[in-house]
Tab-separated table of C-alpha atoms and ligand atoms in Angstrom:
chain	number	residue	atom	x	y	z
A	1	UNK	CA	0.000	0.000	0.000
A	2	UNK	CA	1.406	3.429	-0.924
A	3	UNK	CA	2.268	5.296	2.233
A	4	UNK	CA	0.112	8.369	1.500
A	5	UNK	CA	-2.953	6.182	1.172
A	6	UNK	CA	-2.060	4.038	4.199
A	7	UNK	CA	-1.884	7.172	6.333
A	8	UNK	CA	-5.475	8.006	5.435
A	9	UNK	CA	-6.787	4.531	6.115
A	10	UNK	CA	-6.501	4.237	9.853
A	11	UNK	CA	-9.797	2.813	11.077
A	12	UNK	CA	-10.950	-0.796	10.754
A	13	UNK	CA	-13.500	-0.115	8.038
A	14	UNK	CA	-10.826	1.254	5.762
A	15	UNK	CA	-8.269	-1.491	6.517
A	16	UNK	CA	-10.672	-4.118	5.219
A	17	UNK	CA	-10.749	-2.528	1.741
A	18	UNK	CA	-8.715	-4.428	-0.763
A	19	UNK	CA	-6.843	-2.154	-3.066
A	20	UNK	CA	-7.512	-2.303	-6.787
A	21	UNK	CA	-5.065	-1.833	-9.591
A	22	UNK	CA	-6.044	1.862	-9.764
A	23	UNK	CA	-5.096	2.380	-6.145
A	24	UNK	CA	-1.665	0.848	-6.750
A	25	UNK	CA	-1.060	3.711	-9.195
A	26	UNK	CA	-1.544	6.253	-6.421
A	27	UNK	CA	1.791	7.324	-5.052
A	28	UNK	CA	1.084	10.933	-4.153
A	29	UNK	CA	-1.574	12.906	-2.224
A	30	UNK	CA	-2.407	14.912	-5.365
A	31	UNK	CA	-3.767	11.633	-6.740
A	32	UNK	CA	-5.110	9.984	-3.584
A	33	UNK	CA	-7.092	13.054	-2.616
A	34	UNK	CA	-8.946	12.689	-5.909
A	35	UNK	CA	-9.046	8.924	-6.438
A	36	UNK	CA	-9.943	7.915	-2.893
A	37	UNK	CA	-11.264	4.403	-2.350
A	38	UNK	CA	-13.773	5.136	0.418
A	39	UNK	CA	-17.404	4.618	-0.580
A	40	UNK	CA	-20.107	5.434	1.981
A	41	UNK	CA	-22.475	2.578	2.781
A	42	UNK	CA	-25.693	2.427	0.758
A	43	UNK	CA	-29.032	2.879	2.468
A	44	UNK	CA	-28.817	6.418	3.836
A	45	UNK	CA	-32.400	7.591	4.175
A	46	UNK	CA	-33.516	11.033	5.408
A	47	UNK	CA	-36.403	13.456	4.780
A	48	UNK	CA	-34.601	15.369	2.048
A	49	UNK	CA	-32.783	13.825	-0.927
A	50	UNK	CA	-29.050	14.370	-1.364
A	51	UNK	CA	-27.683	17.182	-3.496
A	52	UNK	CA	-25.710	16.037	-6.514
A	53	UNK	CA	-23.499	18.566	-8.246
A	54	UNK	CA	-21.718	17.820	-11.483
A	55	UNK	CA	-20.677	18.994	-14.864
A	56	UNK	CA	-18.724	15.760	-15.550
A	57	UNK	CA	-20.280	12.427	-14.681
A	58	UNK	CA	-18.211	9.218	-14.960
A	59	UNK	CA	-19.094	6.361	-17.285
A	60	UNK	CA	-18.157	2.876	-16.091
A	61	UNK	CA	-16.509	2.127	-19.444
A	62	UNK	CA	-16.310	3.310	-23.041
A	63	UNK	CA	-19.131	1.039	-24.190
A	64	UNK	CA	-21.450	2.619	-21.600
A	65	UNK	CA	-20.359	6.095	-22.655
A	66	UNK	CA	-21.379	5.219	-26.223
A	67	UNK	CA	-24.632	3.531	-25.195
A	68	UNK	CA	-26.051	5.998	-22.655
A	69	UNK	CA	-28.706	8.313	-24.076
A	70	UNK	CA	-29.266	11.694	-22.428
A	71	UNK	CA	-32.752	12.025	-23.903
A	72	UNK	CA	-34.452	9.805	-21.329
A	73	UNK	CA	-33.750	9.414	-17.628
A	74	UNK	CA	-32.271	5.905	-17.854
A	75	UNK	CA	-28.685	7.061	-17.250
A	76	UNK	CA	-26.500	10.068	-16.451
A	77	UNK	CA	-24.264	11.542	-19.143
A	78	UNK	CA	-23.448	15.170	-18.271
A	79	UNK	CA	-24.459	17.649	-15.605
A	80	UNK	CA	-26.437	19.742	-18.064
A	81	UNK	CA	-28.383	16.628	-19.073
A	82	UNK	CA	-29.582	16.004	-15.527
A	83	UNK	CA	-28.503	14.760	-12.108
A	84	UNK	CA	-30.325	12.770	-9.402
A	85	UNK	CA	-31.244	16.136	-7.846
A	86	UNK	CA	-32.803	17.660	-10.969
A	87	UNK	CA	-34.513	14.397	-11.990
A	88	UNK	CA	-36.107	14.225	-8.534
A	89	UNK	CA	-37.323	17.817	-8.731
A	90	UNK	CA	-38.711	17.251	-12.238
A	91	UNK	CA	-40.667	14.186	-11.126
A	92	UNK	CA	-42.123	15.958	-8.087
A	93	UNK	CA	-43.225	18.911	-10.210
A	94	UNK	CA	-44.917	16.486	-12.617
A	95	UNK	CA	-46.774	15.017	-9.642
A	96	UNK	CA	-47.791	18.517	-8.487
A	97	UNK	CA	-49.190	19.583	-11.855
A	98	UNK	CA	-50.414	16.224	-13.124
A	99	UNK	CA	-47.986	16.131	-16.056
A	100	UNK	CA	-45.672	13.418	-17.373
A	101	UNK	CA	-42.454	15.218	-18.369
A	102	UNK	CA	-40.695	18.299	-17.018
A	103	UNK	CA	-37.866	20.595	-18.076
A	104	UNK	CA	-36.169	23.028	-15.700
A	105	UNK	CA	-35.034	26.489	-16.787
A	106	UNK	CA	-33.029	29.177	-14.946
A	107	UNK	CA	-36.120	31.400	-14.530
A	108	UNK	CA	-39.817	31.460	-15.301
A	109	UNK	CA	-39.133	33.838	-18.166
A	110	UNK	CA	-36.448	31.504	-19.575
A	111	UNK	CA	-39.066	28.724	-19.555
A	112	UNK	CA	-41.492	30.961	-21.489
A	113	UNK	CA	-38.759	31.884	-23.999
A	114	UNK	CA	-37.783	28.218	-24.447
A	115	UNK	CA	-41.357	27.346	-25.410
A	116	UNK	CA	-41.324	30.091	-28.060
A	117	UNK	CA	-37.924	29.072	-29.447
A	118	UNK	CA	-38.836	25.396	-29.586
A	119	UNK	CA	-42.257	25.731	-31.177
A	120	UNK	CA	-42.331	28.872	-33.341
A	121	UNK	CA	-40.837	29.508	-36.768
A	122	UNK	CA	-40.673	32.575	-38.979
A	123	UNK	CA	-44.157	33.221	-40.430
A	124	UNK	CA	-45.973	31.674	-37.447
A	125	UNK	CA	-48.337	33.594	-35.201
A	126	UNK	CA	-48.703	33.367	-31.430
A	127	UNK	CA	-51.665	34.663	-29.433
A	128	UNK	CA	-51.196	36.120	-25.967
A	129	UNK	CA	-53.780	37.442	-23.506
A	130	UNK	CA	-53.826	41.206	-23.069
A	131	UNK	CA	-53.153	40.690	-19.331
A	132	UNK	CA	-50.155	38.401	-19.968
A	133	UNK	CA	-47.090	38.492	-17.709
A	134	UNK	CA	-45.409	41.726	-18.937
A	135	UNK	CA	-41.967	40.371	-19.939
A	136	UNK	CA	-43.706	37.673	-21.992
A	137	UNK	CA	-45.279	40.415	-24.129
A	138	UNK	CA	-41.889	42.163	-24.328
A	139	UNK	CA	-40.385	38.931	-25.710
A	140	UNK	CA	-43.094	38.827	-28.388
A	141	UNK	CA	-42.534	42.496	-29.273
A	142	UNK	CA	-38.747	42.090	-29.303
A	143	UNK	CA	-37.054	38.837	-30.317
A	144	UNK	CA	-40.133	37.096	-31.744
A	145	UNK	CA	-40.898	40.093	-33.985
A	146	UNK	CA	-37.230	40.236	-35.103
A	147	UNK	CA	-37.453	36.584	-36.140
A	148	UNK	CA	-40.595	37.138	-38.186
A	149	UNK	CA	-43.015	35.661	-35.651
A	150	UNK	CA	-46.130	37.814	-35.237
A	151	UNK	CA	-48.187	38.049	-32.079
A	152	UNK	CA	-51.714	39.263	-31.420
A	153	UNK	CA	-53.177	40.143	-28.044
A	154	UNK	CA	-56.658	38.812	-27.290
A	155	UNK	CA	-59.162	39.929	-24.675
A	156	UNK	CA	-58.910	37.232	-21.972
A	157	UNK	CA	-62.458	37.945	-20.769
A	158	UNK	CA	-64.044	37.177	-24.186
A	159	UNK	CA	-63.634	33.669	-25.614
A	160	UNK	CA	-64.970	34.891	-28.973
A	161	UNK	CA	-62.085	37.357	-29.235
A	162	UNK	CA	-59.618	34.461	-28.986
A	163	UNK	CA	-61.716	32.504	-31.520
A	164	UNK	CA	-61.634	35.477	-33.910
A	165	UNK	CA	-57.816	35.635	-33.898
A	166	UNK	CA	-57.037	31.942	-34.486
A	167	UNK	CA	-55.973	31.450	-38.123
A	168	UNK	CA	-54.090	28.759	-40.020
A	169	UNK	CA	-50.892	30.615	-39.097
A	170	UNK	CA	-51.568	30.367	-35.349
A	171	UNK	CA	-49.066	27.915	-33.904
A	172	UNK	CA	-49.365	28.627	-30.172
A	173	UNK	CA	-51.862	30.215	-27.765
A	174	UNK	CA	-50.725	31.413	-24.351
A	175	UNK	CA	-53.253	31.283	-21.504
A	176	UNK	CA	-52.954	32.793	-18.053
A	177	UNK	CA	-55.326	32.275	-15.107
A	178	UNK	CA	-55.642	34.643	-13.370
A	179	UNK	CA	-54.044	37.347	-15.552
A	180	UNK	CA	-51.003	39.236	-14.294
A	181	UNK	CA	-51.595	42.376	-12.213
A	182	UNK	CA	-55.325	42.754	-12.995
A	183	UNK	CA	-56.254	39.168	-12.022
A	184	UNK	CA	-59.157	38.658	-14.431
A	185	UNK	CA	-60.083	34.970	-14.417
A	186	UNK	CA	-60.734	33.641	-17.938
A	187	UNK	CA	-63.078	30.872	-19.044
A	188	UNK	CA	-60.085	28.537	-19.174
A	189	UNK	CA	-62.079	25.428	-20.087
A	190	UNK	CA	-63.659	27.125	-23.110
A	191	UNK	CA	-60.326	28.620	-24.176
A	192	UNK	CA	-58.691	25.182	-24.060
A	193	UNK	CA	-61.611	23.570	-25.889
A	194	UNK	CA	-61.317	26.208	-28.586
A	195	UNK	CA	-57.601	25.505	-29.062
A	196	UNK	CA	-58.220	21.747	-29.136
A	197	UNK	CA	-60.948	22.144	-31.755
A	198	UNK	CA	-58.660	24.354	-33.856
A	199	UNK	CA	-55.726	21.946	-33.446
A	200	UNK	CA	-53.519	24.679	-31.977
A	201	UNK	CA	-51.118	24.074	-29.075
A	202	UNK	CA	-52.046	25.908	-25.884
A	203	UNK	CA	-49.568	26.780	-23.173
A	204	UNK	CA	-50.682	27.929	-19.742
A	205	UNK	CA	-48.614	30.201	-17.516
A	206	UNK	CA	-49.629	28.330	-14.365
A	207	UNK	CA	-47.660	30.371	-11.832
A	208	UNK	CA	-50.787	31.682	-10.076
A	209	UNK	CA	-52.523	28.288	-9.869
A	210	UNK	CA	-49.221	26.616	-8.869
A	211	UNK	CA	-50.726	23.147	-9.437
A	212	UNK	CA	-52.992	23.678	-6.409
A	213	UNK	CA	-55.896	25.884	-7.512
A	214	UNK	CA	-56.839	23.568	-10.409
A	215	UNK	CA	-55.345	20.692	-12.403
A	216	UNK	CA	-53.997	22.186	-15.665
A	217	UNK	CA	-53.996	18.878	-17.560
A	218	UNK	CA	-57.399	17.793	-16.245
A	219	UNK	CA	-59.563	20.892	-15.927
A	220	UNK	CA	-62.773	18.873	-15.587
A	221	UNK	CA	-61.642	15.813	-13.631
A	222	UNK	CA	-63.534	12.721	-14.709
A	223	UNK	CA	-64.158	13.867	-18.277
A	224	UNK	CA	-62.463	11.667	-20.909
A	225	UNK	CA	-60.582	12.441	-23.038
A	226	UNK	CA	-59.102	14.926	-20.582
A	227	UNK	CA	-59.691	18.609	-21.147
A	228	UNK	CA	-56.288	20.105	-20.466
A	229	UNK	CA	-53.532	22.358	-21.688
A	230	UNK	CA	-50.647	21.029	-23.793
A	231	UNK	CA	-47.972	22.734	-21.719
A	232	UNK	CA	-47.880	24.206	-18.258
A	233	UNK	CA	-45.155	26.731	-17.541
A	234	UNK	CA	-44.533	27.574	-13.904
A	235	UNK	CA	-42.334	30.318	-12.425
A	236	UNK	CA	-40.960	28.218	-9.542
A	237	UNK	CA	-39.506	31.536	-8.378
A	238	UNK	CA	-42.887	32.241	-6.757
A	239	UNK	CA	-44.611	29.578	-4.626
A	240	UNK	CA	-42.364	26.510	-5.071
A	241	UNK	CA	-39.351	28.583	-3.949
A	242	UNK	CA	-41.395	30.306	-1.283
A	243	UNK	CA	-38.377	32.250	-0.032
A	244	UNK	CA	-38.034	35.120	-2.475
A	245	UNK	CA	-34.480	33.874	-3.016
A	246	UNK	CA	-34.405	31.405	-5.932
A	247	UNK	CA	-35.126	31.914	-9.641
A	248	UNK	CA	-36.307	28.901	-11.648
A	249	UNK	CA	-38.939	27.842	-14.160
A	250	UNK	CA	-40.458	24.598	-15.385
A	251	UNK	CA	-42.140	23.384	-18.566
A	252	UNK	CA	-44.462	20.447	-17.970
A	253	UNK	CA	-46.154	18.344	-20.652
A	254	UNK	CA	-48.153	15.152	-20.989
A	255	UNK	CA	-47.258	14.376	-24.581
A	256	UNK	CA	-43.870	12.761	-25.071
A	257	UNK	CA	-43.377	13.997	-28.629
A	258	UNK	CA	-44.048	17.574	-27.562
A	259	UNK	CA	-41.689	17.133	-24.619
A	260	UNK	CA	-38.936	15.815	-26.922
A	261	UNK	CA	-39.257	18.839	-29.187
A	262	UNK	CA	-38.909	21.151	-26.191
A	263	UNK	CA	-36.094	19.087	-24.687
A	264	UNK	CA	-33.959	19.174	-27.845
A	265	UNK	CA	-34.272	22.964	-28.017
A	266	UNK	CA	-33.637	23.289	-24.265
A	267	UNK	CA	-30.485	21.177	-24.673
A	268	UNK	CA	-29.220	23.074	-27.714
A	269	UNK	CA	-29.658	26.338	-25.824
A	270	UNK	CA	-27.597	24.936	-22.942
A	271	UNK	CA	-30.186	25.693	-20.287
A	272	UNK	CA	-29.771	24.154	-16.861
A	273	UNK	CA	-30.223	24.905	-13.179
A	274	UNK	CA	-27.807	24.781	-10.245
A	275	UNK	CA	-28.041	21.856	-7.840
A	276	UNK	CA	-28.274	24.104	-4.788
A	277	UNK	CA	-31.171	26.007	-6.332
A	278	UNK	CA	-32.903	22.728	-7.168
A	279	UNK	CA	-32.331	21.641	-3.563
A	280	UNK	CA	-33.964	24.832	-2.251
A	281	UNK	CA	-37.066	24.134	-4.318
A	282	UNK	CA	-37.136	20.476	-3.210
A	283	UNK	CA	-36.907	21.619	0.408
A	284	UNK	CA	-39.778	24.093	0.005
A	285	UNK	CA	-42.161	21.831	-1.915
A	286	UNK	CA	-43.550	19.935	1.112
A	287	UNK	CA	-44.826	23.177	2.678
A	288	UNK	CA	-46.216	24.546	-0.608
A	289	UNK	CA	-49.907	23.717	0.056
A	290	UNK	CA	-49.708	25.179	3.586
A	291	UNK	CA	-48.117	28.416	2.399
A	292	UNK	CA	-50.502	28.713	-0.536
A	293	UNK	CA	-53.542	28.237	1.713
A	294	UNK	CA	-52.278	30.668	4.354
A	295	UNK	CA	-51.528	33.441	1.857
A	296	UNK	CA	-54.840	32.762	0.113
A	297	UNK	CA	-56.838	33.175	3.346
A	298	UNK	CA	-54.941	36.305	4.306
A	299	UNK	CA	-55.336	37.852	0.825
A	300	UNK	CA	-59.088	37.141	0.807
A	301	UNK	CA	-59.523	38.713	4.231
A	302	UNK	CA	-57.606	41.822	3.139
A	303	UNK	CA	-59.463	41.986	-0.203
A	304	UNK	CA	-62.819	42.028	1.650
A	305	UNK	CA	-61.454	44.713	3.986
A	306	UNK	CA	-60.220	46.797	1.026
A	307	UNK	CA	-63.732	46.696	-0.465
A	308	UNK	CA	-64.887	48.760	2.525
A	309	UNK	CA	-62.194	51.424	2.223
A	310	UNK	CA	-63.495	54.602	0.545
A	311	UNK	CA	-60.138	55.337	-1.153
A	312	UNK	CA	-60.501	52.338	-3.472
A	313	UNK	CA	-62.752	52.395	-6.540
A	314	UNK	CA	-62.225	48.696	-7.307
A	315	UNK	CA	-60.690	45.632	-5.656
A	316	UNK	CA	-59.472	42.853	-7.951
A	317	UNK	CA	-59.339	39.305	-6.575
A	318	UNK	CA	-60.955	36.376	-8.421
A	319	UNK	CA	-62.677	35.033	-5.287
A	320	UNK	CA	-64.548	38.334	-4.743
A	321	UNK	CA	-68.030	38.378	-6.258
A	322	UNK	CA	-67.936	41.183	-8.835
A	323	UNK	CA	-64.224	40.801	-9.619
A	324	UNK	CA	-63.771	40.160	-13.386
A	325	UNK	CA	-64.189	36.454	-14.143
A	326	UNK	CA	-65.319	35.532	-10.615
A	327	UNK	CA	-67.838	33.001	-11.982
A	328	UNK	CA	-65.130	31.292	-14.042
A	329	UNK	CA	-62.886	31.143	-10.969
A	330	UNK	CA	-65.700	29.631	-8.913
A	331	UNK	CA	-66.483	27.044	-11.588
A	332	UNK	CA	-62.853	25.945	-11.885
A	333	UNK	CA	-61.355	26.485	-8.411
A	334	UNK	CA	-64.381	26.946	-6.177
A	335	UNK	CA	-65.081	23.396	-5.001
A	336	UNK	CA	-65.156	23.272	-1.156
A	337	UNK	CA	-63.343	26.411	-0.007
A	338	UNK	CA	-61.799	27.071	-3.394
A	339	UNK	CA	-58.236	28.156	-3.897
A	340	UNK	CA	-56.599	31.376	-4.995
A	341	UNK	CA	-53.049	32.675	-4.688
A	342	UNK	CA	-52.132	35.507	-2.311
A	343	UNK	CA	-52.454	38.370	-4.794
A	344	UNK	CA	-54.912	41.260	-4.944
A	345	UNK	CA	-54.933	44.584	-6.721
A	346	UNK	CA	-56.681	47.793	-5.778
A	347	UNK	CA	-57.571	50.714	-8.042
A	348	UNK	CA	-57.563	54.055	-6.279
A	349	UNK	CA	-60.381	56.528	-6.946
A	350	UNK	CA	-59.374	58.699	-9.933
A	351	UNK	CA	-59.321	61.859	-7.791
A	352	UNK	CA	-56.128	60.572	-6.117
A	353	UNK	CA	-53.032	61.638	-8.017
A	354	UNK	CA	-50.292	59.180	-8.958
A	355	UNK	CA	-48.070	61.019	-6.452
A	356	UNK	CA	-50.581	60.358	-3.644
A	357	UNK	CA	-50.646	56.671	-4.556
A	358	UNK	CA	-46.827	56.582	-4.561
A	359	UNK	CA	-46.913	58.177	-1.089
A	360	UNK	CA	-49.293	55.402	0.069
A	361	UNK	CA	-46.795	52.760	-1.147
A	362	UNK	CA	-43.899	54.592	0.538
A	363	UNK	CA	-45.838	54.856	3.808
A	364	UNK	CA	-46.296	51.089	4.153
A	365	UNK	CA	-43.908	49.537	6.681
A	366	UNK	CA	-44.463	45.764	6.487
A	367	UNK	CA	-45.238	45.692	2.758
A	368	UNK	CA	-41.938	46.162	0.927
A	369	UNK	CA	-41.738	47.712	-2.544
A	370	UNK	CA	-40.646	44.891	-4.819
A	371	UNK	CA	-41.463	42.575	-7.711
A	372	UNK	CA	-42.387	38.913	-7.529
A	373	UNK	CA	-44.554	37.123	-4.965
A	374	UNK	CA	-45.036	33.840	-3.105
A	375	UNK	CA	-42.344	34.579	-0.511
A	376	UNK	CA	-42.630	35.312	3.215
A	377	UNK	CA	-42.576	39.123	2.888
A	378	UNK	CA	-45.636	41.071	1.705
A	379	UNK	CA	-44.959	43.278	-1.310
A	380	UNK	CA	-46.540	46.326	-2.924
A	381	UNK	CA	-46.096	47.673	-6.467
A	382	UNK	CA	-47.879	50.495	-8.309
A	383	UNK	CA	-48.493	49.817	-12.023
A	384	UNK	CA	-49.055	52.257	-14.896
A	385	UNK	CA	-51.733	50.089	-16.437
A	386	UNK	CA	-52.478	52.296	-19.435
A	387	UNK	CA	-48.977	51.583	-20.826
A	388	UNK	CA	-49.358	47.825	-20.245
A	389	UNK	CA	-52.624	47.146	-22.078
A	390	UNK	CA	-53.699	47.601	-25.705
A	391	UNK	CA	-56.445	49.900	-24.352
A	392	UNK	CA	-57.956	50.550	-20.924
A	393	UNK	CA	-60.074	47.441	-20.190
A	394	UNK	CA	-63.792	48.222	-19.950
A	395	UNK	CA	-64.214	46.123	-16.808
A	396	UNK	CA	-61.695	48.221	-14.860
A	397	UNK	CA	-62.494	51.575	-13.308
A	398	UNK	CA	-60.118	54.419	-14.202
A	399	UNK	CA	-57.480	55.173	-11.536
A	400	UNK	CA	-54.023	54.144	-10.372
A	401	UNK	CA	-53.560	50.428	-9.745
A	402	UNK	CA	-51.508	48.970	-6.912
A	403	UNK	CA	-50.812	45.261	-6.572
A	404	UNK	CA	-50.439	43.688	-3.153
A	405	UNK	CA	-48.672	40.320	-2.796
A	406	UNK	CA	-49.507	38.878	0.596
A	407	UNK	CA	-46.699	37.176	2.517
A	408	UNK	CA	-46.783	35.095	5.682
A	409	UNK	CA	-47.042	37.908	8.244
A	410	UNK	CA	-50.100	38.142	10.528
A	411	UNK	CA	-53.141	39.308	8.572
A	412	UNK	CA	-54.035	41.614	11.439
A	413	UNK	CA	-50.662	43.379	11.278
A	414	UNK	CA	-50.875	43.715	7.493
A	415	UNK	CA	-54.341	45.267	7.751
A	416	UNK	CA	-53.077	47.763	10.327
A	417	UNK	CA	-50.180	48.653	8.022
A	418	UNK	CA	-52.583	49.300	5.118
A	419	UNK	CA	-54.941	51.313	7.321
A	420	UNK	CA	-52.110	53.552	8.587
A	421	UNK	CA	-50.817	54.200	5.056
A	422	UNK	CA	-54.338	55.069	3.824
A	423	UNK	CA	-55.028	57.520	6.633
A	424	UNK	CA	-53.272	60.584	5.101
A	425	UNK	CA	-55.437	60.111	1.972
A	426	UNK	CA	-58.574	60.842	3.991
B	1	PLP	C1	-42.825	35.910	-12.085
B	1	PLP	C2	-43.595	35.381	-13.209
B	1	PLP	C3	-42.958	34.857	-14.328
B	1	PLP	C4	-41.461	34.865	-14.521
B	1	PLP	O1	-40.732	34.248	-13.543
B	1	PLP	P1	-39.193	34.656	-13.304
B	1	PLP	O2	-38.637	33.458	-12.624
B	1	PLP	O3	-39.205	35.894	-12.480
B	1	PLP	O4	-38.575	34.858	-14.647
B	1	PLP	C5	-43.749	34.351	-15.339
B	1	PLP	N1	-45.084	34.374	-15.256
B	1	PLP	C6	-45.739	34.865	-14.196
B	1	PLP	C7	-47.227	34.865	-14.173
B	1	PLP	C8	-45.018	35.399	-13.141
B	1	PLP	O5	-45.672	35.921	-12.098
């Protein structure tokens, strides 16, 4: 036994190892520190899976290197192609959303962009709801337009408007329930049925529903064949992270051919996620339903309270009767208590100036000014809606809109914070 290795192997467990031919080549610590013979015993079981980090993964021999295929999960070939950590996260996200295959991207927006790059060609058209996640529209106006892919915005509250815009050039329809910032709830089932009838792929941005408010691949459970979207994209940055500290996105499908198309593009683009980030999401997933429910209850309480405040002309939250699309929300998510994420928006009466609304946001103490949602800290953000929509939506009252993302603080304390910040407005 080389002396450097013998010095390391002092306890009984190590002494019993018989040295292989490889180990006989090791004459120096620079080698033995790397090619060390110790292998931990199998059978370690604990609540959280291990974290595997790799760019390189070893093949047992050349024949295996030639035989292993990165396109399914039967073997490991390279860190970017997947590790035990990312495979585990992908499978759990499939279970959450009721899908069969999953791809992970470095952000929710990267997942959205991957779908566009994989499925759209020059000359194609894509339809997006007028209340789409803002950067998704910016992608359509920027890169997609440069590449000769046209987009049209449809009114998410009118199924016939979507029907009107579907042509033989339409290759993809984006759906979002509820819509970003204004939280209109669409007739998702009819939108999906329309796309199915037209033979057009439909992709749902399912960040708000998070796999908990409704089942994206089985919108009417029990009905066969299933009424569901073709792809569900999820900004894991929001609820699955739950900490306001990790960026990640997923693309979930049920059709293997569609998944393969997306996977090849995803691979060619070199998209991957870090093992520690994947671990953070895996660690947060078990508490996802609890956090979702808690923020939902708190947001609904505060939305009802906001309805009684004279400074607000309109309160937007799909579970409030009178909020745009409430009936669609109730039909899809309203069994038993129903489920809704922790977001609400308020529109101030038009006699309040934008500066007064800014002062309200600045006066809040617990609500921090920041983007994103689904984390522990409540957030506030004023939006200049008129620059974000094709025209001012008829179902919204004129005025400055502020979105509130409810965190995990006490509802009572959050209400007091809102009340104090409203007081100077009279
Ligand atoms: C936040 C968000 C995204 C994008 O997620 P990032 O990880 O921040 O890129 C996409 N869609 C919706 C609805 C979102 O709220």
